[in-house]
Coordinates of C-alpha atoms and ligand atoms in Angstrom, one line a residue:
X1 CA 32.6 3.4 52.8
X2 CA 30.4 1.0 53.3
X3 CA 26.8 3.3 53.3
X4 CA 28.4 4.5 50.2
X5 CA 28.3 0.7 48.8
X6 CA 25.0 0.2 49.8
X7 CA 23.6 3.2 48.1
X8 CA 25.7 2.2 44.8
X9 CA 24.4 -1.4 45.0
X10 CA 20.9 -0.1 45.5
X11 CA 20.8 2.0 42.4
X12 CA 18.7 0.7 39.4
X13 CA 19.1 -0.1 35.8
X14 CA 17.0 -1.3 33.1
X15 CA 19.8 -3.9 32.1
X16 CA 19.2 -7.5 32.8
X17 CA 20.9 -9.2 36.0
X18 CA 21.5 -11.6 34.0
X19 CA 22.8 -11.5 30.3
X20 CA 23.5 -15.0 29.7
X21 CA 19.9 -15.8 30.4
X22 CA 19.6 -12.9 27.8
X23 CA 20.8 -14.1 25.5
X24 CA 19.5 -17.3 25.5
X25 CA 16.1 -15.8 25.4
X26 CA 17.0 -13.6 22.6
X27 CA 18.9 -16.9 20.4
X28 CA 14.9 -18.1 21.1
X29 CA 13.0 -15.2 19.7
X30 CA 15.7 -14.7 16.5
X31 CA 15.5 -18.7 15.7
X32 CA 11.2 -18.1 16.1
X33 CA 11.9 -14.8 13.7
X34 CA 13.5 -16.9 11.1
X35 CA 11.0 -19.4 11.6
X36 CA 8.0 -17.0 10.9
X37 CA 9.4 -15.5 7.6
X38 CA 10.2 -18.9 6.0
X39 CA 7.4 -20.0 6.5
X40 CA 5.3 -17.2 6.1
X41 CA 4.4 -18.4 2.9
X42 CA 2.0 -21.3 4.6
X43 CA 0.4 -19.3 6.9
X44 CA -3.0 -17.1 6.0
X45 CA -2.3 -13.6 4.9
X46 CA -4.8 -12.3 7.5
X47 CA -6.9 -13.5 10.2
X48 CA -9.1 -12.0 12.8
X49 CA -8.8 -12.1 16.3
X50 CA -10.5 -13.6 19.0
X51 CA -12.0 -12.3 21.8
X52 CA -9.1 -13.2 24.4
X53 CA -7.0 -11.6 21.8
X54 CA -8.6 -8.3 22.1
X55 CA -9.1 -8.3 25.4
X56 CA -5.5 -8.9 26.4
X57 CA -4.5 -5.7 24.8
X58 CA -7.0 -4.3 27.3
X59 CA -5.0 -5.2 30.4
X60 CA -3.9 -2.3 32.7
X61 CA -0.5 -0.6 32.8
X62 CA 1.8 -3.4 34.1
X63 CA 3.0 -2.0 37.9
X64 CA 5.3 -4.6 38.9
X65 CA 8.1 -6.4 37.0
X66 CA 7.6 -9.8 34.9
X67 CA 10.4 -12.1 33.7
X68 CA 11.0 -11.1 30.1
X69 CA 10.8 -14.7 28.8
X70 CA 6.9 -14.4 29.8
X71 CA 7.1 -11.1 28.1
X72 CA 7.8 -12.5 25.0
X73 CA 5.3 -15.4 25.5
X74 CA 2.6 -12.7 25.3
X75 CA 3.8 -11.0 22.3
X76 CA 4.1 -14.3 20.7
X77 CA 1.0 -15.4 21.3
X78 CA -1.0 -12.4 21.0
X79 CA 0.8 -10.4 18.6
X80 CA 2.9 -12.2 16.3
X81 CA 0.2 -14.5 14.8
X82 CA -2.0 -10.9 14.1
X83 CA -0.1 -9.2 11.1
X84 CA -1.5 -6.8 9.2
X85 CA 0.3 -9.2 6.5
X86 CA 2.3 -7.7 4.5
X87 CA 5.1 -9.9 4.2
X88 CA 3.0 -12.4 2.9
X89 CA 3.2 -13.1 -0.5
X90 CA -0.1 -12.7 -1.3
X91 CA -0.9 -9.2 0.7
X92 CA -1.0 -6.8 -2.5
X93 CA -3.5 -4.2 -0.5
X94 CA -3.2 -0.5 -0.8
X95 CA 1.0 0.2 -1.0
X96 CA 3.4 -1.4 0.9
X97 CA 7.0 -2.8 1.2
X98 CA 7.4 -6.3 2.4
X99 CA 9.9 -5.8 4.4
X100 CA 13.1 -8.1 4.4
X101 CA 15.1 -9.9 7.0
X102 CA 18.5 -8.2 6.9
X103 CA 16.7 -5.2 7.2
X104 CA 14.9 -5.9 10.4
X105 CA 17.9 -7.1 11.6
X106 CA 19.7 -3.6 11.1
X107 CA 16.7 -1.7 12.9
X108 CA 17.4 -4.1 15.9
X109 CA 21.4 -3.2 15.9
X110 CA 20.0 0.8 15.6
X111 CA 18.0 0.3 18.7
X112 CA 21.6 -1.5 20.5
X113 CA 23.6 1.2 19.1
X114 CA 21.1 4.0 20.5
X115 CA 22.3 6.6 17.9
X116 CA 20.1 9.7 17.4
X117 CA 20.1 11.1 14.1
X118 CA 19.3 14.3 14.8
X119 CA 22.9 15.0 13.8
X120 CA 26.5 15.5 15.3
X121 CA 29.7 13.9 14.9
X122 CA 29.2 10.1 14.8
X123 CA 29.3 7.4 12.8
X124 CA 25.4 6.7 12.5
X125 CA 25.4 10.5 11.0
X126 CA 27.7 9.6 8.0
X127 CA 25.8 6.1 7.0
X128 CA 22.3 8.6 7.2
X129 CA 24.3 11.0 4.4
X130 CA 25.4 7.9 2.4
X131 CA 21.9 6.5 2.3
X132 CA 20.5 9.9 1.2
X133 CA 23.5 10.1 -1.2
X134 CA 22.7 6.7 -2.9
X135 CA 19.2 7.9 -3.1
X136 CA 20.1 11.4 -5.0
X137 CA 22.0 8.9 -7.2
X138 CA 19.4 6.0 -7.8
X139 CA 17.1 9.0 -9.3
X140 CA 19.9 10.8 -11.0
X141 CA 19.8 14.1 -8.9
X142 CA 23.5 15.7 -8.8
X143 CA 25.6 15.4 -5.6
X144 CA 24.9 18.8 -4.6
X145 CA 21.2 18.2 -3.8
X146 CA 19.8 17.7 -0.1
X147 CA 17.9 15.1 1.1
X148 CA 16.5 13.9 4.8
X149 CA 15.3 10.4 6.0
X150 CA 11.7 11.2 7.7
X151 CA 9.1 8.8 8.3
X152 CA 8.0 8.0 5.3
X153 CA 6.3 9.6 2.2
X154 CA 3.3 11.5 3.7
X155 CA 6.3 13.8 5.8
X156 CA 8.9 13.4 2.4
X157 CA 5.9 15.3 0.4
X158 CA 5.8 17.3 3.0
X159 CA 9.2 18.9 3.5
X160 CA 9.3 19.2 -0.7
X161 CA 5.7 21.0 -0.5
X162 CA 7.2 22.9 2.5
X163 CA 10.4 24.3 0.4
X164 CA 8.7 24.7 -2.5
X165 CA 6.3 27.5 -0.3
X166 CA 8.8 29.2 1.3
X167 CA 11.0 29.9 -2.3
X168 CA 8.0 30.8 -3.9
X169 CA 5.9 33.2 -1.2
X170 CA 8.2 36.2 -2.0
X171 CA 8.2 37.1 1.4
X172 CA 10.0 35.9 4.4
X173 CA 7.4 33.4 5.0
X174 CA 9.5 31.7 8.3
X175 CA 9.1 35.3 10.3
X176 CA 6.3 36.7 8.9
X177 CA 3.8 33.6 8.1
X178 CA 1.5 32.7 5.4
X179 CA -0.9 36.1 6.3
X180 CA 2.0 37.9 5.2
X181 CA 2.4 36.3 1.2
X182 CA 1.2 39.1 -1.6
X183 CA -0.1 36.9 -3.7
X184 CA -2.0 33.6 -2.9
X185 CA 0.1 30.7 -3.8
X186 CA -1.5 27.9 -6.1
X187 CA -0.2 24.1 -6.4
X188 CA -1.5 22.4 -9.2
X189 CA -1.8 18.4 -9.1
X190 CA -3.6 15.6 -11.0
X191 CA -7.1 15.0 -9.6
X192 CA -5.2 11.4 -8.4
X193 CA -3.0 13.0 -6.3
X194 CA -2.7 11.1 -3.0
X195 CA -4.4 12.3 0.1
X196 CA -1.6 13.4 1.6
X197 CA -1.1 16.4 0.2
X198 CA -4.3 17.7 1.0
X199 CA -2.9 17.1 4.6
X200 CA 0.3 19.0 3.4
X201 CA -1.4 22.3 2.0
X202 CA -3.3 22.3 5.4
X203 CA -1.1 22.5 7.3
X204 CA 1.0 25.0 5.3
X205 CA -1.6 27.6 5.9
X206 CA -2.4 27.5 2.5
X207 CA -5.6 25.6 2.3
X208 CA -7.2 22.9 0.6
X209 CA -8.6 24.8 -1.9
X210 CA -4.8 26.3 -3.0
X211 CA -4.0 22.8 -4.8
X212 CA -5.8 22.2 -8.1
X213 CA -6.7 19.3 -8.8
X214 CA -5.7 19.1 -12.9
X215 CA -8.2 16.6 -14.9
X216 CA -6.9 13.5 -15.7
X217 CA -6.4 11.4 -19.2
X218 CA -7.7 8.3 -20.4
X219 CA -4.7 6.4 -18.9
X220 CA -4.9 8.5 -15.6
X221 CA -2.2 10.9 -16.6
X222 CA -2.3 15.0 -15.7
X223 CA -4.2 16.1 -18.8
X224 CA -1.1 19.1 -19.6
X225 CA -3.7 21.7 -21.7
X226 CA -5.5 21.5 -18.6
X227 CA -3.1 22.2 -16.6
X228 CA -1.4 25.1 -18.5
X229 CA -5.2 26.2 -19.2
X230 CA -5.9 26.7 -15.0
X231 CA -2.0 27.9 -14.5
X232 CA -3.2 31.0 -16.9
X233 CA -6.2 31.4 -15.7
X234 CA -4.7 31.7 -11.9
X235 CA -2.8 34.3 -13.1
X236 CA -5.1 36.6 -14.7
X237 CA -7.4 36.1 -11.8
X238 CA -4.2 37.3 -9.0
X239 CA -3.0 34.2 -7.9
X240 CA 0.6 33.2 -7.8
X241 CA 1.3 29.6 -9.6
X242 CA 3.9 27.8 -7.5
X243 CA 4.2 24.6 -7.6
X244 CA 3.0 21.1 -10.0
X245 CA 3.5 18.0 -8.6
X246 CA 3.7 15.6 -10.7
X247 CA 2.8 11.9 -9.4
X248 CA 5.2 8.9 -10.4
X249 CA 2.7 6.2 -9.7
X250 CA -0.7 7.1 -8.8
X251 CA -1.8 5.0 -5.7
X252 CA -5.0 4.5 -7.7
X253 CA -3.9 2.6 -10.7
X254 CA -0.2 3.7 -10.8
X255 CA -0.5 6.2 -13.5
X256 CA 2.4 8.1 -14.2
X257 CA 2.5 11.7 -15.0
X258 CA 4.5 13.0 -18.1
X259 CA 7.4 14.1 -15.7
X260 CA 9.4 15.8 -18.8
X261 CA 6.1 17.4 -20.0
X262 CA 5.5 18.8 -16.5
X263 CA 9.5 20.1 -16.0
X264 CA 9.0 21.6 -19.0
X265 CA 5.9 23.7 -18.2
X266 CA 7.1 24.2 -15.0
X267 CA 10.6 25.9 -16.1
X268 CA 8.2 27.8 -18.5
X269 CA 5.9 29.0 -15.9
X270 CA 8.6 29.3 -12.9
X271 CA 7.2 27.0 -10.6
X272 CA 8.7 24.3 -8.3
X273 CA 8.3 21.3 -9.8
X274 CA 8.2 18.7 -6.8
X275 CA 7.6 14.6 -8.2
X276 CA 6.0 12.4 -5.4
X277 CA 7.7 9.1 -6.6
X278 CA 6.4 7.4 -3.4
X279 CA 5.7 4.7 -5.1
X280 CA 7.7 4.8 -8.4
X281 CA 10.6 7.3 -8.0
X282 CA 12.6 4.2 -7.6
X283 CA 11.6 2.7 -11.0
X284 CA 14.3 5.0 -11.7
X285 CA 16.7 2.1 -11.1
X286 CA 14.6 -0.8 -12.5
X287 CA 16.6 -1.5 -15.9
X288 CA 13.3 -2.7 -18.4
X289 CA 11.3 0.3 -17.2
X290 CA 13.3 3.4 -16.1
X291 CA 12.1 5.1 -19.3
X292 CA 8.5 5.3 -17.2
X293 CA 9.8 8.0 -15.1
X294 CA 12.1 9.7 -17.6
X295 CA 12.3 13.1 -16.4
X296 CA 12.6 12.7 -12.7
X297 CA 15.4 13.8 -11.9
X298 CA 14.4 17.4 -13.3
X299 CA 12.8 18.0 -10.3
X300 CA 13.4 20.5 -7.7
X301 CA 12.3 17.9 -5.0
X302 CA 11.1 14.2 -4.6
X303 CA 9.2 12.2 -2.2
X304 CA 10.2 8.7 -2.1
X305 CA 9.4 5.8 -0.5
X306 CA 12.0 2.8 0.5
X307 CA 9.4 1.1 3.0
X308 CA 7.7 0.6 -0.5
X309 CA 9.8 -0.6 -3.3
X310 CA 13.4 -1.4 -1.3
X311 CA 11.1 -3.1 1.0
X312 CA 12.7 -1.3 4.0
X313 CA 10.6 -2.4 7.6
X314 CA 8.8 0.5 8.5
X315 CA 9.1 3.5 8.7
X316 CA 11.4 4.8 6.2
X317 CA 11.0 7.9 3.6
X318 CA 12.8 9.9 1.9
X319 CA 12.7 13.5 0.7
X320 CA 14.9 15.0 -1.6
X321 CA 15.8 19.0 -2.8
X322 CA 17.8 20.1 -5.8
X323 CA 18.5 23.5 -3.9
X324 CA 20.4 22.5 -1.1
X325 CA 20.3 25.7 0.6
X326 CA 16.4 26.3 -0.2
X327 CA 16.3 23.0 1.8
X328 CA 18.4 24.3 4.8
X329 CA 16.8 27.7 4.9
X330 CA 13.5 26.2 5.1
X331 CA 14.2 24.5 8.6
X332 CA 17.7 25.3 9.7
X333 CA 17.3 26.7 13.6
X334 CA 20.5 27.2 15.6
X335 CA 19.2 27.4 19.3
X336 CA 22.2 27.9 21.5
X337 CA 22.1 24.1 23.0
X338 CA 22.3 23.0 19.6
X339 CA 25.6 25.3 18.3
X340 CA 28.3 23.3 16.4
X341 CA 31.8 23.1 18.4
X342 CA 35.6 23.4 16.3
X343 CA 35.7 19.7 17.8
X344 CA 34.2 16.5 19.4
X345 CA 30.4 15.0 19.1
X346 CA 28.5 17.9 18.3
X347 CA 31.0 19.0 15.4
X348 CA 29.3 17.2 13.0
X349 CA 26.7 17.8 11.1
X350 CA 23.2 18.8 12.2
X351 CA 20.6 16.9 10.4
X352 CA 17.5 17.9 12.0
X353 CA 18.0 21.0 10.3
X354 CA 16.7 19.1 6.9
X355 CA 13.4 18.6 8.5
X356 CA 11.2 18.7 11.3
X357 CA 12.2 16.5 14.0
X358 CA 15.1 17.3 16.3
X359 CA 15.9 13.3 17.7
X360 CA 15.9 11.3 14.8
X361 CA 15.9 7.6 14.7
X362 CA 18.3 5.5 12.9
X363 CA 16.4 4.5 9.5
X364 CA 19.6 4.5 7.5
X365 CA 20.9 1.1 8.7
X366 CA 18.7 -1.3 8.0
X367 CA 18.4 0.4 3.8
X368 CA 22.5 0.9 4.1
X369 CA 22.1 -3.1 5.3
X370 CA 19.8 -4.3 2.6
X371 CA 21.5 -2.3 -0.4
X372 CA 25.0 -3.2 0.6
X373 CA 24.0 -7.1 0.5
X374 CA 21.9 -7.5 -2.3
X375 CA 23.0 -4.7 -4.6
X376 CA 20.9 -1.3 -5.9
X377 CA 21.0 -3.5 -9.2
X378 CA 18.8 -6.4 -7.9
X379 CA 16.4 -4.2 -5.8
X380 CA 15.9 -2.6 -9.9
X381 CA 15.1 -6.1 -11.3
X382 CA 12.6 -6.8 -8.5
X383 CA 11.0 -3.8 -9.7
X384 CA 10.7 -5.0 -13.2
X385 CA 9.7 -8.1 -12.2
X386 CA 6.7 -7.0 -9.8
X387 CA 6.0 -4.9 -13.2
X388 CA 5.9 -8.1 -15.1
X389 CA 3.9 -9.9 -12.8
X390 CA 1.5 -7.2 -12.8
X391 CA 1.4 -7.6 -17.1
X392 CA 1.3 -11.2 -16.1
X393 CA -1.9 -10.8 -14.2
X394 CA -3.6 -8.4 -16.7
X395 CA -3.3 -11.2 -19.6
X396 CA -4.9 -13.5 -16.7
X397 CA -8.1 -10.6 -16.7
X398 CA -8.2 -9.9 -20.0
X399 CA -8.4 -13.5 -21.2
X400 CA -11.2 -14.7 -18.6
X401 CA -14.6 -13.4 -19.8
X402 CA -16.0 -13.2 -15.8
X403 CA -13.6 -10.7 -15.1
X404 CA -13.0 -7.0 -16.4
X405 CA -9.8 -4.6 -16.3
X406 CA -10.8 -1.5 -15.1
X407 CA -7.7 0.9 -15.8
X408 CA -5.2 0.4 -18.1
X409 CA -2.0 -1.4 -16.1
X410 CA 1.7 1.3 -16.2
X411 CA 3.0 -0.5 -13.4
X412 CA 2.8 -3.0 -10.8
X413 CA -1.6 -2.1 -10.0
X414 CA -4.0 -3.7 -11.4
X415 CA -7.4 -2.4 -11.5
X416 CA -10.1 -5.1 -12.4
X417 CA -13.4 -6.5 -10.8
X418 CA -15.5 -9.2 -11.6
X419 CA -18.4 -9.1 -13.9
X420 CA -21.6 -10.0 -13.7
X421 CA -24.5 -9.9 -16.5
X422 CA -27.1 -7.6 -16.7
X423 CA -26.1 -6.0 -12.8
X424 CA -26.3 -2.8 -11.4
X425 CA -23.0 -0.6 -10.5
X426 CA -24.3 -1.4 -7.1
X427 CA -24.5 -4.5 -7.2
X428 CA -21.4 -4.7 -8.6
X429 CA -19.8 -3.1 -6.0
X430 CA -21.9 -5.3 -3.3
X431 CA -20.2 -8.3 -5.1
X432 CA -16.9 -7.5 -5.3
X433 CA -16.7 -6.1 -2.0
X434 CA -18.1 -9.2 -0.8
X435 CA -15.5 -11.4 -3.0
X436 CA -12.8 -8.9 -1.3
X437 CA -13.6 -9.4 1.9
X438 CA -13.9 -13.2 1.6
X439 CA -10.7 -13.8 0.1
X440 CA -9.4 -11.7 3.4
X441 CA -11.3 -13.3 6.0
X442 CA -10.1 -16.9 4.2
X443 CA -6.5 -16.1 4.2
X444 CA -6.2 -16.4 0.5
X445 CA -4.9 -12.8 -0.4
X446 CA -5.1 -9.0 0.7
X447 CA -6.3 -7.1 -1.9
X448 CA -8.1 -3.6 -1.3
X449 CA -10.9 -1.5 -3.4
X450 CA -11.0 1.7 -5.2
X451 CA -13.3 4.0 -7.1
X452 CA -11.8 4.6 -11.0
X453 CA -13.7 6.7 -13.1
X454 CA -16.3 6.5 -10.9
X455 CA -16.7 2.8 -10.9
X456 CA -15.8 0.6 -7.9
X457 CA -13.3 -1.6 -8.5
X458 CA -10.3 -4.2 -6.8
X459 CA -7.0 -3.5 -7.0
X460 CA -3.9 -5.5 -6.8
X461 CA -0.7 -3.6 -5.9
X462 CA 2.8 -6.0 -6.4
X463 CA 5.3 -4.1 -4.3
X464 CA 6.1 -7.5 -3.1
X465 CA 9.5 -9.3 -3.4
X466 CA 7.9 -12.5 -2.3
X467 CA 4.9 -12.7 -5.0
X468 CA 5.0 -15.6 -7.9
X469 CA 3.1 -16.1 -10.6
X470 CA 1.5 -19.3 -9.2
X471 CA -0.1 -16.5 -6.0
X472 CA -1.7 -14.5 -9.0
X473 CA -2.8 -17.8 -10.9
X474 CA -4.2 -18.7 -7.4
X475 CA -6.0 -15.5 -6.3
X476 CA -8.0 -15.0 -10.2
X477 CA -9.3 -19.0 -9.4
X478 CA -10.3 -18.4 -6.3
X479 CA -11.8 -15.1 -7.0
X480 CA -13.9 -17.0 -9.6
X481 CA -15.0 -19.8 -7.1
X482 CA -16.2 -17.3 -4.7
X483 CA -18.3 -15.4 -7.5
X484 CA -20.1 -18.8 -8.2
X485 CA -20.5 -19.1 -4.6
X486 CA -22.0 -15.3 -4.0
X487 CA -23.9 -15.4 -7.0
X488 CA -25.5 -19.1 -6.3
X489 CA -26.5 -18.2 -2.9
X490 CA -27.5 -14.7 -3.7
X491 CA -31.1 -15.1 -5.3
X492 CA -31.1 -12.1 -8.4
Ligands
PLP1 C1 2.2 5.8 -0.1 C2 2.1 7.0 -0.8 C3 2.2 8.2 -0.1 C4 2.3 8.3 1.4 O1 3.4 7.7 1.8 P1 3.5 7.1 3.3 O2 4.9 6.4 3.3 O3 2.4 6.1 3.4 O4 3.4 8.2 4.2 C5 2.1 9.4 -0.9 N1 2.0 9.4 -2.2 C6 1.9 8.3 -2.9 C7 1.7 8.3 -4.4 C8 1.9 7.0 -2.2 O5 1.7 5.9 -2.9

């Protein structure tokens, strides 16, 4: 049938006419991969862009095909050399993973595989329940917990917050909404809680203004009196007390709440006790400082983070319940073109019923990856030893008389600026924003700014498997040469 033929021949694909010249570009772009993370090292952290740069990312939607070989040209040229920089060793601004080779390599083979993780009977679904189950073990929550991969730890804080609402609303808060709950629900949090759970309560339908913000100790810690003080006081005024969450490392200065104090008030007070350990839920496995976060796995849900501390590419988080079936009747829907069969693909299980998204990509592989070739024990140690370095780099502060430690250092932030005599808090912060920005703009080191105790400040966070002393030796000289250079050509 020869019209037949034609039409077949005719049809399209996205797949390459040709593979071997496929693969010869792809042998190109993995060699310039390995290439750019050894020697990642002697390039500079960050570095603007020029114009051409800019302007090519404001080129109109491509119409007409392009050899993928000049595809690639373009991202290398005006993408690659662009990083935001975090897999540099010296990029220690805000909180970030570095990511790691074997892992990117295990997002690529996701992509090739094309599994979606929105559940069913498939391999891809089992390695997404080990990961979760090695993550219930790394914090020492029992095997009969839940847990979900989501995006990362804004959406893990999320689907704890989210659980801990619907337990606690003593109504049925899935049919009948928030409108419907008797008493107003309070959450209670240290006035360093992270900004995401403002974000959270909002979109709850519970309001800003339903998560108290506890006062905080000298060392940055939920001050406990205060807490049980406004958990009373709630109560005599009508409210319903339902959840603390207790932060594991405060993105501020890396405080960490006293998670036994705060199970123990909590099982006092019935209220969920949900830890966002986004950033040091995982100290949990480092061996010299697991006592931090003693207490953990009390909780009835954790946020983590492995694009932080296991240094997964982005995105990964990680959300886990105590309840399992609190978890599952939070989300759970059955819509009839999602229904389980006895047998076949869609007999196993259905994941997107821990969560919000129904497709879900396959972040599992590239942790499952990492973990299985370095061991959980040496992703611990790299812990302890960003948590040294960290110590390291205080004894560096607190021994040079130009600069000042601003918050005492728990774990791996450092909160310090530099000094200068007789100067205003303004023009403090002037300087050191300055001293910031120059260390940025000259490829030295990423480091980002903060307000502690109402006092600007840098701040150095070491989630970075790449770091060495020498980088924090480096960054406290050069910080001191550009403060000579500021001040001498900044008349007082
Ligand atoms: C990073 C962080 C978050 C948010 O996590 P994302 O992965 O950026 O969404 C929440 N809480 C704390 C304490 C964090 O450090």
């Amino acid at each position: 049938m020869d019209t037949f033929q034609e039409a077949t021949n005719a049809e399209e694909t996205l797949d390459p006419p040709d593979w071997a010249e496929v693969g010869a570009l792809s042998h190109r772009i993995l060699d310039d991969a390995i290439a750019y993370l050894k020697d990642v090292r002697d390039r500079p952290v960050w570095r603007g862009m020029p114009a051409e740069v800019r302007a090519f990312f404001g080129a109109p939607l491509p119409r007409s095909p392009a050899p993928a070989a000049d595809v690639y040209d373009d991202v290398a040229r005006n993408l690659m050399p662009y990083p935001m920089g975090n897999v540099h060793p010296r990029f220690w601004s805000w909180y970030m993973g570095s990511s790691n080779f074997t892992g990117a390599l295990g997002d690529f083979l996701a992509a090739i595989q094309g599994s979606n993780l929105g559940g069913g009977n498939h391999a891809a679904g089992l390695m997404d329940s080990q990961v979760v189950n090695w993550m219930k073990e790394m914090v020492g929550f029992p095997t009969s917990a839940s847990g979900t991969l989501v995006s990362g730890g804004s959406m893990a804080n999320i689907i704890g917050l989210t659980v801990a609402r619907n337990v606690k609303a003593g109504v049925d808060v899935r049919e009948r909404g928030v409108g419907a709950i008797p008493r107003p629900l309070r959450y209670y949090a240290s006035d360093q809680v992270h900004s995401c759970h403002r974000k959270a309560m909002e979109l709850l339908g519970l309001g800003n203004r339903a998560l108290r913000r506890i006062p905080t100790d000298a060392g940055l810690r939920i001050d406990i009196a205060a807490l049980k003080a406004a958990i009373a006081e709630d109560r005599a005024a009508g409210f319903k007390p339902a959840c603390v969450i207790g932060t594991a490392g405060t993105v501020n200065t890396g405080a960490v709440d006293d998670l036994q104090a705060l199970a123990s008030v909590a099982a006092e007070e019935d209220l969920w006790f949900h830890v966002d350990g986004c950033i040091g839920a995982l100290i949990a496995i480092a061996p010299e400082s697991r006592s931090l976060v003693a207490g953990i796995e009390r909780a009835d849900s954790i946020a983590l983070d492995p694009h932080k501390w296991l240094h997964a590419p982005f995105e990964a988080g990680c959300a886990l319940v105590r309840d399992a079936s609190a978890h599952r009747n939070t989300f759970a829907v059955t819509p009839e073109y999602l229904e389980s069969t006895p047998r076949g693909l869609a007999s196993g299980e259905w994941l997107h019923d821990y969560g919000l998204q129904t497709s879900r990509g396959f972040r599992a592989l590239k942790i499952w990856m990492a973990l299985k070739e370095h061991g959980v024990e040496k992703f611990g140690r790299l812990i302890d030893q960003n948590i040294a370095q960290a110590r390291y780099l205080t004894g560096l502060i607190e021994a040079e008389p130009t600069l000042e430690l601003m918050a005492p250092t728990t774990i791996n932030i450092v909160s310090f600026r530099h000094r200068l005599a007789g100067a205003s808090e303004e023009r403090l912060k002037v300087l050191n924003t300055e001293i910031m920005l120059r260390l940025q703009e000259e490829g030295i080191a990423a480091l980002s700014d903060t307000t502690v105790q109402g006092r600007h400040c840098l701040r150095v966070a070491i989630a970075n498997h790449r770091t060495r002393r020498d980088d924090l030796d480096l960054v406290v000289s050069e910080m001191l040469r550009l403060g000579r250079e500021i001040e001498a050509a900044t008349p007082a």
